[in-house]
Tab-separated table of C-alpha atoms and ligand atoms in Angstrom:
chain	number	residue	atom	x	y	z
P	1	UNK	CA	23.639	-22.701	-9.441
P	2	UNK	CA	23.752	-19.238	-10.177
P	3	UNK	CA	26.210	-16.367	-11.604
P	4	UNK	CA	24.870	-13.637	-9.021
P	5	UNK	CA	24.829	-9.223	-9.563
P	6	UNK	CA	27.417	-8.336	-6.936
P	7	UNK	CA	25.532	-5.268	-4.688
P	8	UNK	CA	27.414	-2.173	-4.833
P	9	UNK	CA	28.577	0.786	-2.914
P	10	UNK	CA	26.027	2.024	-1.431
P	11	UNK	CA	23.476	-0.719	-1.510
P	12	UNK	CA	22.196	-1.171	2.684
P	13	UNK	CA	23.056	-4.505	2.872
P	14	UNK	CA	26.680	-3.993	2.606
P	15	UNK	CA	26.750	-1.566	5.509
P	16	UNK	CA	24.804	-3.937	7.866
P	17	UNK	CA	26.362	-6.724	10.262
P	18	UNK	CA	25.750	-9.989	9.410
P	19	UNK	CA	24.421	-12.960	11.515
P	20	UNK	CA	25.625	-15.637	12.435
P	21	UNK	CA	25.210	-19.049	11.005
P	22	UNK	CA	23.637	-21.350	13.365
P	23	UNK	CA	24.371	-24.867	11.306
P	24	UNK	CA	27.570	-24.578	9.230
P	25	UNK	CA	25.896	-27.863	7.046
P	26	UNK	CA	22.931	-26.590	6.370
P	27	UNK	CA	22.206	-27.908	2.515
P	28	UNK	CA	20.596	-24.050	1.952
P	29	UNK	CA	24.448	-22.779	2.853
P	30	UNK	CA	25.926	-25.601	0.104
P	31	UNK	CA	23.986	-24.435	-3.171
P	32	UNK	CA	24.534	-20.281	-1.670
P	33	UNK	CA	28.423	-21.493	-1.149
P	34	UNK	CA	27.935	-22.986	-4.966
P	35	UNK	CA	26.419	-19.682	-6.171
P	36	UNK	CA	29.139	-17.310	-4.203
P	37	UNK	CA	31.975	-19.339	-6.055
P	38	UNK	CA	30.485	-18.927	-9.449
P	39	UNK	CA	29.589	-15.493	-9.201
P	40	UNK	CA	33.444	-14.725	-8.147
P	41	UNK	CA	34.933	-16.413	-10.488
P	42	UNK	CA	32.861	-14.709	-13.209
P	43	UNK	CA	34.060	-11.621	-11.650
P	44	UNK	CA	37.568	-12.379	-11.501
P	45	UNK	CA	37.543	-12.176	-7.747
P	46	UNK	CA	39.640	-13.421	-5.478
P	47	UNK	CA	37.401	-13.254	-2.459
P	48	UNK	CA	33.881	-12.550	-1.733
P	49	UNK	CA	31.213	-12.419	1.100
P	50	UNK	CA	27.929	-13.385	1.235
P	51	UNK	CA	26.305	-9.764	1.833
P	52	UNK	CA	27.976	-8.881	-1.530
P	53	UNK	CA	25.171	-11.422	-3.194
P	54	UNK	CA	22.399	-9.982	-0.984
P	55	UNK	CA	22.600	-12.348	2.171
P	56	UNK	CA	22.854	-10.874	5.256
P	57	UNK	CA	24.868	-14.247	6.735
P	58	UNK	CA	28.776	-14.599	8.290
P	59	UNK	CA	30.300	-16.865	5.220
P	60	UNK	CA	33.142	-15.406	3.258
P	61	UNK	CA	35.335	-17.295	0.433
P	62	UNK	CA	38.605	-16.362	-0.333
P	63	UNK	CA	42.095	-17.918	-2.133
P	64	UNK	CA	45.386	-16.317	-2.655
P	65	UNK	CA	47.234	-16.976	-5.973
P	66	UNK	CA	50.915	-17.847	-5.576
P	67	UNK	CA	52.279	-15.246	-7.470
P	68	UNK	CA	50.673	-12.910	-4.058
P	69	UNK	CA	52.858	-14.327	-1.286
P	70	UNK	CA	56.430	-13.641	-0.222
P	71	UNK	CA	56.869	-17.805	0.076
P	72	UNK	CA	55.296	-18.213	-3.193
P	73	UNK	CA	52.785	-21.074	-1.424
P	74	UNK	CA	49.172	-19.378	-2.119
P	75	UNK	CA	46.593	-20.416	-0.470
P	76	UNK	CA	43.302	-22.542	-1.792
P	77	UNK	CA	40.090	-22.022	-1.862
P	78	UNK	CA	38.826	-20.782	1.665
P	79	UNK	CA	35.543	-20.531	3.424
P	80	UNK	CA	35.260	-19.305	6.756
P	81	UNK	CA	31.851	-19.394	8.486
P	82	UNK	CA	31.446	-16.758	11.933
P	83	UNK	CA	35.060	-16.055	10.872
P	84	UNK	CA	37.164	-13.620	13.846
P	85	UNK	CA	40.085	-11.715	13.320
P	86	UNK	CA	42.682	-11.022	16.259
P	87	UNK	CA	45.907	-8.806	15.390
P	88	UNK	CA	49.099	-10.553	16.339
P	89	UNK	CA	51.038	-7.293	16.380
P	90	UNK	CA	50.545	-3.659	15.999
P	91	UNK	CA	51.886	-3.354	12.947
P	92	UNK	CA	50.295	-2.033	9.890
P	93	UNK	CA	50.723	-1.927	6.501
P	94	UNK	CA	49.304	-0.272	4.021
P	95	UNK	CA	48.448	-1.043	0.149
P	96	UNK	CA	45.987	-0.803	-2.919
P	97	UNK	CA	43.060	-2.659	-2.542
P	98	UNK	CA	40.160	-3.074	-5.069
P	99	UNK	CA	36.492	-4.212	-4.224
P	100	UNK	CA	34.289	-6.566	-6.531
P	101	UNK	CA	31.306	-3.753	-4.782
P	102	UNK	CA	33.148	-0.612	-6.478
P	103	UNK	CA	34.007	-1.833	-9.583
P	104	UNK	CA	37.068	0.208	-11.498
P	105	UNK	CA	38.119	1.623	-8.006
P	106	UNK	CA	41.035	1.391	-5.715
P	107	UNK	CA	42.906	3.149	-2.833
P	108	UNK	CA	45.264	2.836	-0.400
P	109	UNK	CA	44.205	1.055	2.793
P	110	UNK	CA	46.331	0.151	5.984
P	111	UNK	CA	45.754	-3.235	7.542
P	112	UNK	CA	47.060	-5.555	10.375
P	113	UNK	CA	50.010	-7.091	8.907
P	114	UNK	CA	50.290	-10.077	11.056
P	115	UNK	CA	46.754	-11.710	12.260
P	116	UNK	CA	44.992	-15.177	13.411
P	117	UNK	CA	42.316	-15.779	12.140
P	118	UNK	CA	39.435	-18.908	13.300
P	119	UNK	CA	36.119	-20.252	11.606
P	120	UNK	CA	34.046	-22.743	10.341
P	121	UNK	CA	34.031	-24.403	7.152
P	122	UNK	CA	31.005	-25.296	5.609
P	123	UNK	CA	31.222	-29.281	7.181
P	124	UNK	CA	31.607	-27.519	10.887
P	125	UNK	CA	35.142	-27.960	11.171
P	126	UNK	CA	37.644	-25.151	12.865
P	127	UNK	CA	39.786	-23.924	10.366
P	128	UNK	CA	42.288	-21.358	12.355
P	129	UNK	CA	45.512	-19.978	10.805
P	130	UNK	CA	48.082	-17.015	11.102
P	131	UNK	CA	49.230	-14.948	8.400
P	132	UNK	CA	50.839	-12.127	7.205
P	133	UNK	CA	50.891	-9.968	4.234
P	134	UNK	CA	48.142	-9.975	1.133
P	135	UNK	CA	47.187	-13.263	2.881
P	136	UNK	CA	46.280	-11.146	5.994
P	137	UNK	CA	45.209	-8.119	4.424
P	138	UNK	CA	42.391	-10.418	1.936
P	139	UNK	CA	40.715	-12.306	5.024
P	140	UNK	CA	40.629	-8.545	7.045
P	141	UNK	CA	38.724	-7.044	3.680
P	142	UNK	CA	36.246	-9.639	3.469
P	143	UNK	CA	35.099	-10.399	7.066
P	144	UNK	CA	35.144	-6.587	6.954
P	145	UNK	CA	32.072	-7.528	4.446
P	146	UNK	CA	30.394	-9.311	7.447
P	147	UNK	CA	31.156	-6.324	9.971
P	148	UNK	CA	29.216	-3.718	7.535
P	149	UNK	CA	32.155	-2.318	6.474
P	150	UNK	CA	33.909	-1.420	2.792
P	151	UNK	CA	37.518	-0.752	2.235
P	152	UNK	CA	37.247	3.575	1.740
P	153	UNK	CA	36.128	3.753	5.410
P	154	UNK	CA	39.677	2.237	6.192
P	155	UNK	CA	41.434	4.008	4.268
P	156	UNK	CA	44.186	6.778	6.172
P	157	UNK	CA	43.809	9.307	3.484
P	158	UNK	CA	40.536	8.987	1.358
P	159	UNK	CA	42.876	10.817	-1.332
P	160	UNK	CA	44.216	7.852	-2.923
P	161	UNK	CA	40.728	6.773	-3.867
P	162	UNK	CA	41.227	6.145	-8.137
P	163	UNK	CA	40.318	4.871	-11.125
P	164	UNK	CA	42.384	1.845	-11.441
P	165	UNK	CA	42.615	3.031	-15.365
P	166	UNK	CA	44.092	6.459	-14.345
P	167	UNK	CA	46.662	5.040	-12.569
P	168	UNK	CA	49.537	4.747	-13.753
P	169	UNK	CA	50.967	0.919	-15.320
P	170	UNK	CA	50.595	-1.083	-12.534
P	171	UNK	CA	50.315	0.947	-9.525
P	172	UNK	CA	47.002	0.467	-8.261
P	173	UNK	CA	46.914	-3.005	-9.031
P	174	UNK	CA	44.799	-4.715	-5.872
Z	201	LIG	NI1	35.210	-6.493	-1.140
């Protein structure tokens, strides 16, 4: 068990696809899942992916506090192994979004507002789901992770790149 350095902007690993995991219950995949939670928690994340620690592999973790969706329900503690994403509408929406990989940062990104999403978790079981909102737009930013891609190269108008300090009180809050 292990509190990991989170790779940054501009480190290769987080622009390459990942691979896919062959055996969901692979013990190796338990003490990286152990190591991915730790590491996010002691970065006050709320979701991370497993090229963000360095491994080039299709596992993401993610929850969604309460206090972040319309219903108020949240959602726990989520992996998804060889997760895929399929848009359930074309409509978009777009909001702040901030990056454990650039660290202070945020902008304004648009995202599928209404999505299904399928994986594993890590004892092989489907785990498939719909949602909407900050619930959509956090699974869509971190299997973006697995796809080699960070938030800025999704963004409409790389303008609203900031400083989440510069912004003003609240605004930029991911
Ligand atoms: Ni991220």
């Amino acid at each position: 068990m292990a509190i990991l350095t989170i790779a940054r902007m501009g480190h290769p690993i987080l622009a390459r696809a990942a691979a896919p995991i062959l055996d969901p219950r692979d013990p190796a995949l338990a003490s990286l899942a152990t190591d991915m939670v730790e590491t996010m928690v002691a970065a006050q994340g709320i979701g991370l992916a497993a090229p963000q620690i360095r491994v080039g592999l299709q596992l993401v973790l993610f929850s969604v506090p309460a206090s972040r969706m319309e219903d108020g329900s949240g959602v726990a503690l989520t992996w998804l192994v060889n997760p895929e994403i399929t848009p359930l509408s074309d409509l978009t929406e777009e909001a702040y979004e901030g990056c454990l990989s650039l660290p202070g940062l945020t902008g304004r990104v648009p995202r599928w507002s209404h999505i299904y999403y399928r994986g594993l978790d890590l004892q092989g079981r489907v785990i498939e789901r719909e949602a909407t909102g900050f619930h959509a737009r956090v699974v869509q930013h971190e299997c973006d992770h697995l796809w080699g891609r960070l938030y800025p190269s999704r963004m409409a108008d790389i303008g609203s790149l900031a400083y989440c300090e510069e912004l003003t009180d609240g605004e930029g809050e991911p």
